Structure formats: structure tokens, C-alpha cells
Coordinates of N, CA, C and O in Angstrom, one line a residue:
M282 N 135.1 57.8 145.4 CA 134.8 58.2 144.1 C 133.3 58.4 143.9 O 132.9 59.4 143.3
F283 N 132.5 57.6 144.5 CA 131.0 57.7 144.3 C 130.6 59.0 145.0 O 129.8 59.8 144.5
F284 N 131.1 59.3 146.2 CA 130.8 60.6 146.9 C 131.2 61.8 146.1 O 130.4 62.7 146.0
F285 N 132.3 61.8 145.5 CA 132.8 62.9 144.6 C 131.8 63.1 143.5 O 131.5 64.2 143.1
T286 N 131.3 62.0 142.9 CA 130.4 62.1 141.7 C 129.1 62.8 142.1 O 128.6 63.6 141.4
I287 N 128.6 62.5 143.3 CA 127.4 63.1 143.8 C 127.6 64.6 144.0 O 126.8 65.4 143.5
D288 N 128.7 65.0 144.6 CA 128.9 66.4 144.8 C 129.1 67.1 143.5 O 128.7 68.2 143.3
N289 N 129.8 66.5 142.6 CA 130.0 67.1 141.3 C 128.7 67.3 140.5 O 128.5 68.3 139.9
S290 N 127.8 66.3 140.6 CA 126.5 66.4 139.9 C 125.7 67.5 140.6 O 124.9 68.2 139.9
K291 N 125.8 67.7 141.9 CA 125.1 68.8 142.6 C 125.6 70.1 142.1 O 124.9 71.0 141.9
A292 N 126.9 70.2 141.9 CA 127.5 71.4 141.5 C 127.1 71.7 140.0 O 126.7 72.9 139.7
I293 N 127.0 70.7 139.2 CA 126.5 70.9 137.8 C 125.1 71.3 137.8 O 124.6 72.3 137.2
C294 N 124.3 70.7 138.6 CA 122.8 71.0 138.7 C 122.6 72.4 139.2 O 121.8 73.2 138.7
N295 N 123.4 72.8 140.3 CA 123.3 74.2 140.8 C 123.7 75.2 139.7 O 123.1 76.3 139.6
W296 N 124.8 74.9 138.9 CA 125.2 75.7 137.9 C 124.1 75.9 136.8 O 123.8 77.0 136.4
Q297 N 123.4 74.8 136.5 CA 122.4 74.8 135.5 C 121.2 75.7 136.0 O 120.6 76.5 135.2
I298 N 120.8 75.5 137.2 CA 119.7 76.3 137.8 C 120.1 77.8 137.8 O 119.3 78.6 137.4
R299 N 121.4 78.1 138.2 CA 121.8 79.5 138.2 C 121.7 80.1 136.8 O 121.2 81.2 136.6
R300 N 122.1 79.3 135.8 CA 122.1 79.8 134.4 C 120.7 80.0 133.9 O 120.4 81.0 133.3
L301 N 119.8 79.1 134.3 CA 118.4 79.2 133.9 C 117.8 80.4 134.6 O 117.0 81.2 133.9
L302 N 118.1 80.7 135.8 CA 117.5 81.9 136.5 C 118.1 83.1 135.9 O 117.4 84.1 135.8
Q303 N 119.4 83.1 135.6 CA 120.0 84.3 134.9 C 119.3 84.6 133.6 O 119.0 85.7 133.3
A304 N 119.1 83.5 132.8 CA 118.4 83.7 131.5 C 117.0 84.2 131.7 O 116.5 85.1 131.0
G305 N 116.3 83.6 132.7 CA 114.9 84.1 132.9 C 114.9 85.5 133.4 O 114.0 86.3 133.0
S306 N 115.8 85.9 134.2 CA 115.9 87.3 134.7 C 116.1 88.2 133.5 O 115.5 89.3 133.4
A307 N 117.1 87.9 132.7 CA 117.4 88.7 131.5 C 116.2 88.8 130.6 O 115.9 89.9 130.1
L308 N 115.4 87.7 130.4 CA 114.2 87.8 129.6 C 113.2 88.7 130.2 O 112.6 89.5 129.5
L309 N 112.9 88.6 131.5 CA 112.0 89.4 132.2 C 112.4 90.9 132.1 O 111.5 91.7 131.9
L310 N 113.6 91.2 132.2 CA 114.1 92.5 132.1 C 113.9 93.0 130.7 O 113.4 94.2 130.5
M311 N 114.1 92.2 129.7 CA 113.9 92.6 128.3 C 112.4 92.9 128.1 O 112.0 93.9 127.5
M312 N 111.5 92.0 128.6 CA 110.1 92.2 128.4 C 109.7 93.5 129.1 O 108.8 94.2 128.6
G313 N 110.2 93.7 130.3 CA 109.9 95.0 131.0 C 110.3 96.2 130.2 O 109.6 97.2 130.2
L314 N 111.5 96.2 129.6 CA 111.9 97.3 128.8 C 111.0 97.5 127.6 O 110.7 98.6 127.2
L315 N 110.5 96.4 127.0 CA 109.6 96.5 125.9 C 108.3 97.2 126.3 O 107.8 98.0 125.5
T316 N 107.8 96.8 127.4 CA 106.5 97.4 127.8 C 106.7 98.8 128.4 O 105.7 99.6 128.2
V317 N 107.8 99.2 128.9 CA 108.0 100.6 129.4 C 108.0 101.5 128.3 O 107.5 102.6 128.4
G318 N 108.5 101.1 127.1 CA 108.6 102.0 126.0 C 107.2 102.2 125.3 O 107.0 103.0 124.4
Q319 N 106.2 101.4 125.7 CA 104.9 101.5 125.1 C 104.1 102.6 125.7 O 104.0 102.6 126.9
P320 N 103.5 103.5 125.0 CA 102.7 104.5 125.6 C 101.4 104.0 126.1 O 100.9 103.0 125.6
A321 N 100.9 104.6 127.1 CA 99.6 104.2 127.6 C 98.5 104.4 126.5 O 98.7 105.2 125.6
F322 N 97.4 103.7 126.6 CA 96.4 103.8 125.6 C 95.9 105.3 125.7 O 95.3 105.7 126.6
A323 N 96.2 106.1 124.7 CA 95.8 107.5 124.7 C 94.9 107.8 123.5 O 94.8 108.9 123.0
G324 N 94.1 106.8 123.1 CA 93.2 107.0 122.0 C 93.8 106.6 120.7 O 94.8 105.9 120.6
W325 N 93.2 107.0 119.6 CA 93.5 106.6 118.3 C 94.8 107.1 117.8 O 95.2 108.3 118.0
E326 N 95.7 106.2 117.3 CA 97.0 106.5 116.8 C 97.0 106.0 115.3 O 96.9 104.8 115.1
P327 N 97.3 106.9 114.4 CA 97.2 106.6 113.0 C 98.2 105.5 112.6 O 97.9 104.6 111.8
D328 N 99.4 105.5 113.2 CA 100.4 104.4 112.9 C 100.0 103.0 113.3 O 100.2 102.1 112.6
K329 N 99.4 102.9 114.5 CA 98.8 101.6 114.9 C 97.8 101.1 114.0 O 97.7 100.0 113.6
L330 N 96.9 102.0 113.6 CA 95.8 101.6 112.6 C 96.4 101.2 111.3 O 96.0 100.2 110.7
S331 N 97.3 102.0 110.8 CA 98.0 101.6 109.5 C 98.7 100.3 109.6 O 98.6 99.5 108.7
N332 N 99.4 100.0 110.7 CA 100.1 98.7 110.9 C 99.1 97.6 111.0 O 99.3 96.5 110.4
A333 N 97.9 97.8 111.6 CA 96.9 96.8 111.7 C 96.3 96.5 110.3 O 96.1 95.3 110.0
K334 N 96.0 97.5 109.6 CA 95.5 97.3 108.2 C 96.5 96.6 107.3 O 96.1 95.8 106.5
Q335 N 97.8 96.9 107.5 CA 98.8 96.2 106.7 C 98.9 94.7 107.1 O 99.0 93.9 106.2
A336 N 98.7 94.4 108.4 CA 98.7 93.1 108.9 C 97.5 92.3 108.3 O 97.6 91.2 107.8
I337 N 96.4 92.9 108.2 CA 95.2 92.3 107.6 C 95.4 92.0 106.2 O 95.1 90.9 105.7
S338 N 96.0 92.9 105.5 CA 96.4 92.7 104.1 C 97.3 91.5 103.9 O 97.2 90.7 103.0
E339 N 98.3 91.4 104.8 CA 99.3 90.3 104.7 C 98.6 88.9 105.0 O 98.9 87.9 104.4
F340 N 97.6 88.9 106.0 CA 96.9 87.7 106.3 C 96.1 87.3 105.1 O 96.1 86.1 104.7
K341 N 95.4 88.2 104.4 CA 94.5 87.9 103.3 C 95.4 87.4 102.1 O 94.9 86.6 101.3
K342 N 96.5 88.0 102.0 CA 97.4 87.6 100.9 C 98.0 86.2 101.1 O 98.1 85.4 100.2
A343 N 98.3 85.9 102.4 CA 98.9 84.6 102.7 C 97.8 83.5 102.6 O 98.1 82.3 102.2
D344 N 96.6 83.8 102.9 CA 95.5 82.8 102.9 C 94.2 83.4 102.5 O 93.5 83.9 103.4
P345 N 93.9 83.5 101.2 CA 92.6 84.2 100.8 C 91.4 83.6 101.4 O 90.3 84.2 101.5
S346 N 91.4 82.3 101.8 CA 90.2 81.7 102.4 C 89.9 82.2 103.8 O 88.8 81.9 104.3
L347 N 90.7 83.1 104.3 CA 90.4 83.8 105.6 C 89.2 84.7 105.4 O 88.6 85.2 106.4
K348 N 88.9 85.0 104.2 CA 87.8 86.0 103.9 C 86.5 85.6 104.6 O 85.8 86.4 105.1
R349 N 86.3 84.2 104.7 CA 85.0 83.8 105.4 C 85.0 84.2 106.8 O 84.0 84.5 107.4
F350 N 86.2 84.2 107.5 CA 86.2 84.7 108.9 C 86.0 86.2 109.0 O 85.3 86.7 109.9
F351 N 86.6 86.9 108.1 CA 86.4 88.4 108.1 C 84.9 88.7 107.8 O 84.4 89.7 108.4
N352 N 84.2 87.9 107.0 CA 82.8 88.1 106.7 C 81.9 87.6 107.8 O 80.8 88.2 108.0
S353 N 82.2 86.5 108.5 CA 81.3 85.9 109.4 C 81.5 86.3 110.9 O 80.6 86.2 111.7
A354 N 82.7 86.7 111.3 CA 83.0 87.0 112.7 C 82.4 88.3 113.1 O 82.2 89.2 112.3
Y355 N 82.0 88.3 114.3 CA 81.3 89.5 114.9 C 82.4 90.7 115.0 O 82.1 91.8 114.7
A356 N 83.6 90.3 115.4 CA 84.7 91.3 115.5 C 86.0 90.5 115.4 O 86.0 89.3 115.4
Y357 N 87.1 91.3 115.3 CA 88.5 90.6 115.3 C 89.5 91.6 115.9 O 89.4 92.8 115.8
A358 N 90.5 91.0 116.5 CA 91.6 91.8 117.1 C 92.9 91.4 116.2 O 93.2 90.3 116.0
V359 N 93.6 92.5 115.8 CA 94.7 92.3 114.9 C 96.0 92.8 115.7 O 96.0 93.9 116.2
F360 N 97.0 91.9 115.8 CA 98.3 92.3 116.4 C 99.3 92.3 115.3 O 99.8 91.2 114.9
P361 N 99.7 93.4 114.8 CA 100.7 93.5 113.7 C 102.0 92.9 114.0 O 102.7 92.3 113.2
T362 N 102.5 93.0 115.3 CA 103.7 92.3 115.7 C 103.6 91.8 117.1 O 103.3 92.6 118.0
V363 N 103.9 90.5 117.3 CA 104.0 89.9 118.6 C 105.5 89.5 118.7 O 105.9 88.7 117.8
G364 N 106.2 89.9 119.7 CA 107.6 89.5 119.9 C 107.6 88.4 121.0 O 106.9 88.6 122.0
K365 N 108.3 87.3 120.7 CA 108.3 86.2 121.6 C 109.7 85.7 121.7 O 110.4 85.6 120.7
G366 N 110.2 85.4 122.9 CA 111.5 84.9 123.1 C 111.6 84.0 124.4 O 110.7 84.2 125.3
G367 N 112.5 83.1 124.4 CA 112.6 82.3 125.6 C 113.8 81.4 125.6 O 114.3 81.0 124.6
I368 N 114.3 81.1 126.8 CA 115.3 80.1 127.0 C 114.8 79.4 128.3 O 115.0 79.8 129.4
G369 N 114.0 78.3 128.1 CA 113.3 77.7 129.3 C 112.1 78.4 129.8 O 111.0 77.9 129.8
I370 N 112.3 79.7 130.2 CA 111.3 80.6 130.6 C 111.1 81.6 129.4 O 112.1 82.1 128.9
G371 N 109.9 81.8 129.0 CA 109.7 82.7 127.8 C 108.6 83.7 128.1 O 107.8 83.6 129.0
G372 N 108.5 84.6 127.2 CA 107.4 85.6 127.2 C 107.1 86.2 125.9 O 107.9 86.0 124.9
A373 N 106.0 86.8 125.8 CA 105.5 87.4 124.5 C 104.8 88.7 124.8 O 104.2 88.8 125.9
Y374 N 104.9 89.7 123.9 CA 104.1 90.9 124.1 C 103.7 91.4 122.7 O 104.5 91.3 121.7
G375 N 102.6 92.0 122.6 CA 102.1 92.7 121.4 C 101.0 93.6 121.6 O 100.3 93.4 122.6
S376 N 100.8 94.6 120.8 CA 99.7 95.5 120.9 C 99.0 95.5 119.6 O 99.6 95.3 118.5
G377 N 97.7 95.8 119.6 CA 96.9 95.7 118.4 C 95.6 96.5 118.4 O 95.4 97.3 119.4
T378 N 94.8 96.3 117.4 CA 93.6 97.1 117.3 C 92.4 96.1 117.1 O 92.5 95.0 116.5
V379 N 91.3 96.4 117.7 CA 90.1 95.6 117.6 C 89.1 96.3 116.6 O 88.9 97.5 116.7
F380 N 88.6 95.5 115.7 CA 87.7 95.9 114.7 C 86.3 95.3 114.8 O 86.2 94.1 115.1
I381 N 85.2 96.1 114.6 CA 83.9 95.6 114.4 C 83.4 96.1 113.1 O 83.4 97.3 112.8
G382 N 82.9 95.1 112.2 CA 82.5 95.5 110.9 C 83.5 96.3 110.1 O 83.2 97.2 109.3
G383 N 84.8 95.9 110.3 CA 85.8 96.6 109.6 C 86.3 97.9 110.1 O 87.2 98.6 109.5
K384 N 85.6 98.4 111.1 CA 86.0 99.7 111.7 C 86.6 99.6 113.1 O 86.2 98.8 113.9
P385 N 87.7 100.3 113.3 CA 88.4 100.2 114.6 C 87.5 100.7 115.7 O 86.9 101.7 115.6
M386 N 87.5 100.0 116.9 CA 86.7 100.4 118.0 C 87.5 100.4 119.3 O 87.0 100.8 120.3
G387 N 88.8 100.0 119.3 CA 89.6 100.0 120.5 C 91.0 99.4 120.3 O 91.3 98.9 119.2
E388 N 91.8 99.5 121.4 CA 93.1 99.0 121.3 C 93.2 97.8 122.3 O 92.5 97.8 123.3
T389 N 94.2 96.9 122.1 CA 94.3 95.8 122.9 C 95.8 95.5 123.0 O 96.6 95.9 122.2
S390 N 96.2 94.8 124.1 CA 97.6 94.3 124.2 C 97.5 92.8 124.7 O 96.5 92.4 125.3
L391 N 98.5 92.1 124.4 CA 98.6 90.7 124.8 C 100.0 90.5 125.5 O 101.0 91.1 125.2
T392 N 99.9 89.7 126.6 CA 101.1 89.2 127.3 C 101.0 87.7 127.5 O 99.9 87.2 127.5
Q393 N 102.2 87.1 127.5 CA 102.2 85.7 127.7 C 103.5 85.3 128.4 O 104.6 85.8 128.1
L394 N 103.4 84.4 129.4 CA 104.6 83.9 130.1 C 104.5 82.4 130.0 O 103.4 81.8 130.2
T395 N 105.6 81.8 129.5 CA 105.6 80.3 129.3 C 106.8 79.7 130.0 O 107.9 80.4 130.1
I396 N 106.6 78.5 130.5 CA 107.7 77.8 131.1 C 107.7 76.4 130.5 O 106.7 75.7 130.3
G397 N 108.9 75.9 130.1 CA 109.0 74.6 129.5 C 110.1 74.7 128.4 O 110.8 75.6 128.3
F398 N 110.1 73.6 127.6 CA 111.2 73.5 126.6 C 110.9 74.5 125.5 O 109.9 74.4 124.8
Q399 N 111.7 75.6 125.4 CA 111.7 76.6 124.3 C 113.0 77.2 124.2 O 113.7 77.4 125.2
L400 N 113.3 77.6 123.0 CA 114.6 78.2 122.8 C 114.5 79.1 121.6 O 114.1 78.6 120.5
G401 N 114.9 80.3 121.7 CA 115.0 81.2 120.5 C 114.0 82.4 120.6 O 113.5 82.7 121.7
G402 N 113.8 83.1 119.5 CA 112.9 84.2 119.5 C 112.3 84.3 118.1 O 112.8 83.8 117.1
Q403 N 111.2 85.0 118.1 CA 110.5 85.2 116.8 C 109.6 86.4 116.9 O 109.2 86.9 118.0
A404 N 109.2 86.9 115.7 CA 108.2 87.9 115.6 C 107.1 87.4 114.6 O 107.5 86.8 113.6
Y405 N 105.9 87.6 115.0 CA 104.8 87.1 114.2 C 103.6 88.0 114.3 O 103.5 88.9 115.2
R406 N 102.7 87.9 113.3 CA 101.4 88.6 113.4 C 100.4 87.7 114.0 O 100.5 86.4 113.8
E407 N 99.4 88.2 114.6 CA 98.3 87.4 115.1 C 97.0 88.0 114.9 O 96.9 89.3 115.1
I408 N 96.0 87.2 114.6 CA 94.6 87.8 114.5 C 93.7 86.8 115.2 O 93.8 85.6 115.1
I409 N 92.8 87.4 116.0 CA 91.8 86.6 116.8 C 90.4 87.0 116.3 O 90.0 88.2 116.4
F410 N 89.7 86.1 115.7 CA 88.3 86.3 115.3 C 87.3 85.9 116.4 O 87.5 84.9 117.0
F411 N 86.4 86.8 116.7 CA 85.4 86.6 117.7 C 84.0 86.2 117.1 O 83.5 86.9 116.3
R412 N 83.5 85.0 117.4 CA 82.3 84.5 116.7 C 81.1 85.3 117.0 O 80.3 85.6 116.1
D413 N 80.9 85.8 118.2 CA 79.7 86.6 118.5 C 80.0 87.7 119.5 O 81.1 87.9 120.0
K414 N 78.9 88.5 119.8 CA 79.1 89.6 120.7 C 79.4 89.2 122.1 O 80.2 89.8 122.7
A415 N 78.9 88.1 122.6 CA 79.2 87.6 123.9 C 80.7 87.3 124.1 O 81.2 87.7 125.2
T416 N 81.3 86.7 123.1 CA 82.8 86.5 123.2 C 83.5 87.8 123.3 O 84.5 87.9 124.0
L417 N 83.1 88.8 122.4 CA 83.8 90.1 122.4 C 83.6 90.8 123.7 O 84.5 91.4 124.3
V418 N 82.4 90.7 124.3 CA 82.1 91.4 125.6 C 83.1 90.8 126.7 O 83.6 91.5 127.5
D419 N 83.2 89.5 126.7 CA 84.1 88.8 127.6 C 85.6 89.3 127.4 O 86.3 89.6 128.4
F420 N 86.0 89.4 126.2 CA 87.3 89.9 125.8 C 87.5 91.4 126.4 O 88.5 91.7 126.9
K421 N 86.5 92.2 126.1 CA 86.6 93.6 126.5 C 86.6 93.8 128.0 O 87.1 94.9 128.5
R422 N 86.2 92.9 128.8 CA 86.2 93.0 130.3 C 87.7 93.0 130.8 O 87.9 93.4 131.9
G423 N 88.6 92.6 130.0 CA 90.0 92.6 130.4 C 90.5 91.4 131.1 O 91.6 91.4 131.6
N424 N 89.7 90.4 131.3 CA 90.1 89.2 132.0 C 90.1 88.0 131.0 O 90.0 86.9 131.5
F425 N 90.2 88.3 129.7 CA 90.1 87.2 128.7 C 91.5 86.5 128.6 O 92.5 87.2 128.6
E426 N 91.5 85.2 128.6 CA 92.8 84.5 128.4 C 92.5 83.2 127.6 O 91.5 82.6 127.7
L427 N 93.4 83.0 126.6 CA 93.3 81.8 125.8 C 93.7 80.6 126.7 O 94.7 80.6 127.4
S428 N 92.9 79.5 126.6 CA 93.2 78.3 127.4 C 94.6 77.8 127.1 O 95.1 78.0 126.0
A429 N 95.1 77.0 128.0 CA 96.5 76.4 127.8 C 96.5 75.5 126.6 O 97.5 75.3 125.9
Q430 N 95.3 74.9 126.2 CA 95.3 74.1 125.0 C 95.0 74.8 123.7 O 95.0 74.2 122.7
A431 N 94.8 76.1 123.8 CA 94.5 76.9 122.6 C 95.6 76.8 121.6 O 96.8 76.8 121.9
S432 N 95.2 76.7 120.4 CA 96.2 76.6 119.3 C 95.9 77.6 118.2 O 94.7 78.0 118.1
A433 N 96.8 78.0 117.4 CA 96.6 78.9 116.3 C 96.9 78.2 115.0 O 97.7 77.3 115.0
V434 N 96.2 78.6 114.0 CA 96.4 78.1 112.7 C 97.4 79.0 112.0 O 97.2 80.2 112.0
A435 N 98.5 78.4 111.4 CA 99.4 79.2 110.6 C 98.8 79.6 109.3 O 98.3 78.8 108.6
A436 N 98.7 80.9 109.1 CA 98.1 81.4 107.8 C 98.9 81.1 106.6 O 99.9 81.8 106.3
T437 N 98.6 80.1 105.9 CA 99.3 79.7 104.7 C 98.1 79.4 103.7 O 97.0 79.2 104.1
L438 N 98.5 79.3 102.5 CA 97.5 79.1 101.4 C 96.6 78.0 101.7 O 97.0 76.8 101.8
G439 N 95.3 78.2 101.9 CA 94.3 77.2 102.2 C 94.2 76.6 103.6 O 93.4 75.8 103.9
A440 N 95.1 77.1 104.5 CA 95.1 76.5 105.9 C 93.8 76.8 106.6 O 93.5 76.0 107.5
S441 N 93.2 77.9 106.4 CA 92.0 78.2 107.1 C 90.7 77.5 106.6 O 89.7 77.6 107.2
A442 N 90.8 76.8 105.5 CA 89.7 76.1 104.9 C 89.0 75.2 105.8 O 87.8 75.1 105.9
D443 N 89.7 74.5 106.6 CA 89.2 73.5 107.6 C 89.1 74.1 109.0 O 88.6 73.4 109.9
A444 N 89.6 75.3 109.2 CA 89.6 75.9 110.6 C 88.2 76.3 111.0 O 87.3 76.5 110.2
D445 N 88.0 76.3 112.3 CA 86.7 76.7 112.8 C 86.9 77.4 114.2 O 87.9 77.4 114.7
F446 N 85.8 78.0 114.7 CA 85.9 78.7 116.0 C 85.9 77.6 117.1 O 85.3 76.5 117.0
E447 N 86.7 77.9 118.1 CA 86.8 77.0 119.3 C 86.7 77.9 120.5 O 87.4 78.9 120.7
N448 N 85.7 77.6 121.3 CA 85.4 78.4 122.5 C 85.1 79.9 122.1 O 85.5 80.8 122.8
G449 N 84.5 80.1 120.9 CA 84.1 81.4 120.5 C 85.1 82.2 119.7 O 84.9 83.3 119.3
V450 N 86.4 81.6 119.6 CA 87.4 82.3 118.9 C 88.1 81.4 117.9 O 88.1 80.2 118.0
A451 N 88.7 82.1 116.9 CA 89.6 81.4 115.9 C 90.8 82.3 115.8 O 90.8 83.5 115.7
V452 N 92.0 81.6 116.0 CA 93.3 82.3 116.1 C 94.2 81.9 114.9 O 94.3 80.7 114.7
F453 N 94.7 82.9 114.3 CA 95.7 82.7 113.2 C 96.9 83.5 113.4 O 96.9 84.6 113.9
T454 N 98.1 82.9 113.0 CA 99.3 83.6 113.1 C 100.0 83.6 111.7 O 99.8 82.7 110.9
L455 N 100.9 84.5 111.6 CA 101.7 84.7 110.3 C 103.1 85.1 110.7 O 103.3 86.1 111.3
T456 N 104.1 84.2 110.5 CA 105.5 84.5 110.9 C 106.0 85.7 110.2 O 105.9 85.8 109.0
K457 N 106.7 86.6 110.9 CA 107.4 87.7 110.4 C 108.9 87.4 110.3 O 109.6 87.9 109.4
G458 N 109.4 86.7 111.3 CA 110.9 86.4 111.3 C 111.3 85.7 112.5 O 110.5 85.7 113.5
G459 N 112.5 85.2 112.5 CA 113.0 84.5 113.7 C 112.8 83.0 113.6 O 112.1 82.5 112.7
L460 N 113.3 82.4 114.6 CA 113.2 80.9 114.7 C 113.0 80.5 116.1 O 113.8 80.9 117.0
M461 N 112.0 79.7 116.4 CA 111.7 79.3 117.7 C 111.0 78.0 117.7 O 110.2 77.7 116.8
Y462 N 111.4 77.1 118.6 CA 110.9 75.8 118.6 C 109.4 75.7 119.1 O 108.6 75.0 118.5
E463 N 109.1 76.5 120.0 CA 107.7 76.5 120.6 C 107.0 77.8 120.2 O 107.5 78.9 120.3
A464 N 105.8 77.6 119.7 CA 105.0 78.8 119.2 C 103.5 78.7 119.6 O 102.7 79.1 118.8
S465 N 103.2 78.3 120.7 CA 101.8 78.2 121.1 C 101.3 79.5 121.6 O 102.0 80.4 121.9
V466 N 99.9 79.6 121.5 CA 99.3 80.9 122.0 C 98.5 80.6 123.3 O 97.9 81.6 123.8
G467 N 98.5 79.4 123.8 CA 97.9 79.1 125.0 C 98.4 79.9 126.2 O 99.6 80.2 126.3
G468 N 97.5 80.5 127.0 CA 97.9 81.3 128.2 C 98.1 82.7 127.9 O 98.4 83.5 128.8
Q469 N 97.8 83.2 126.6 CA 97.9 84.6 126.3 C 96.8 85.3 127.1 O 95.7 84.9 127.2
K470 N 97.2 86.5 127.7 CA 96.2 87.3 128.4 C 96.1 88.6 127.7 O 97.1 89.1 127.1
F471 N 94.9 89.2 127.8 CA 94.7 90.4 127.0 C 94.1 91.6 127.8 O 93.4 91.3 128.8
S472 N 94.4 92.8 127.4 CA 93.8 94.0 128.0 C 93.1 94.7 126.8 O 93.4 94.5 125.7
F473 N 92.1 95.5 127.2 CA 91.4 96.2 126.1 C 91.0 97.6 126.6 O 90.6 97.8 127.8
D474 N 91.1 98.6 125.7 CA 90.6 100.0 125.9 C 89.9 100.5 124.7 O 90.5 100.4 123.6
S475 N 88.7 100.9 124.8 CA 88.0 101.4 123.7 C 88.4 102.9 123.4 O 88.9 103.6 124.2
Y476 N 88.1 103.3 122.2 CA 88.5 104.7 121.7 C 87.5 105.6 122.4 O 86.4 105.4 122.7

């Protein structure tokens, strides 16, 4: 009886591993399809700029106190839609626009791969404020990554009042839809192309 239980638990464990690998493969395939449909950075696109400006408007509406970040930050990157999903293994992707002094100066994209307890999918907006030119220069080099401990402030009425820059950036998110247990921004990697 004891021997049978061990074999049975191995079978269950192997089944769980197989299901996790299948789910991870499906997620990676989905993320691959999302990125294949994205055109290469080919310069200024009016729809992307319009979407970015709409996202800025939504952030300001959700939390008017974000105005101090728009006024004091050297630059900011706006991601109108970041799609995130996962079952144990997860990923996220979004493309956006970088602004200096309220004027667009380039395009950016973010990718994220996460492993751990997570289940579901969501779409959200994200904005990253850069405190100074040095932080933006580091971002523009294309090897910028948010640390694993990085966190974002959910843009709700008054939420940004106590927020501050951490390691040169301040990150805010605004939910668009979906439900997901895990919503960290740690480990996000970025690429950048100027106009």
C-alpha cells in the first residue's frame, strides 16, 4: 500500500508538472503572437500618440495629485495598454511613448516574465516618471530594468500624494480590466527608439 501511494504521488506530481509546462508554453505562444503583430518602430504614429495622450488624461482624472510628477519629472514614459497574464508562469507586454516637457521624443516597449504564484489576466495602463536626465539616459540605452523589488502605486484619488521617486523613477498603474492576483512591475525590461 505504501509503495502504491508513492508511485501514485509521483504520477500526480508528473501530471502537475506537465500541465504547468503546457500552460507556460501556451502563454509564451500567446505572448509571441502579440509581439509578432506589433510593427517595428517606424517613426511617429498618430494612433500611438493619441492613445498615450488619452492614457495621460485618464491618469490625471484618476488622481489629480499626479500633476506634481508631470511638473517635476525630467521625462515620462506612458504605456496606454499593458497586457499581462499567467498561470504559474506569466508575462506582460506593452508599447508606449516617451515624453520630455510634454512633447513626444520616442517610442518604448516593455516585456516582463514572471514565475511564481499568479493566476489570471489583466490589462492596465502604466506611466514611469524619470526624476532626471541621467535616469532617462540609462533608460534610452535599452538595458533599463525595474528591480525585482520595484513596486507601482495604483493611481487612485490622492494615492500619489505620499509617493516619491525610488532609484530615479516613480511608477504608477491604472487598471483597465481583468482580474489577476499578482500585479508587480519588478523585472520589467524596456527598449527605446527615438523619433
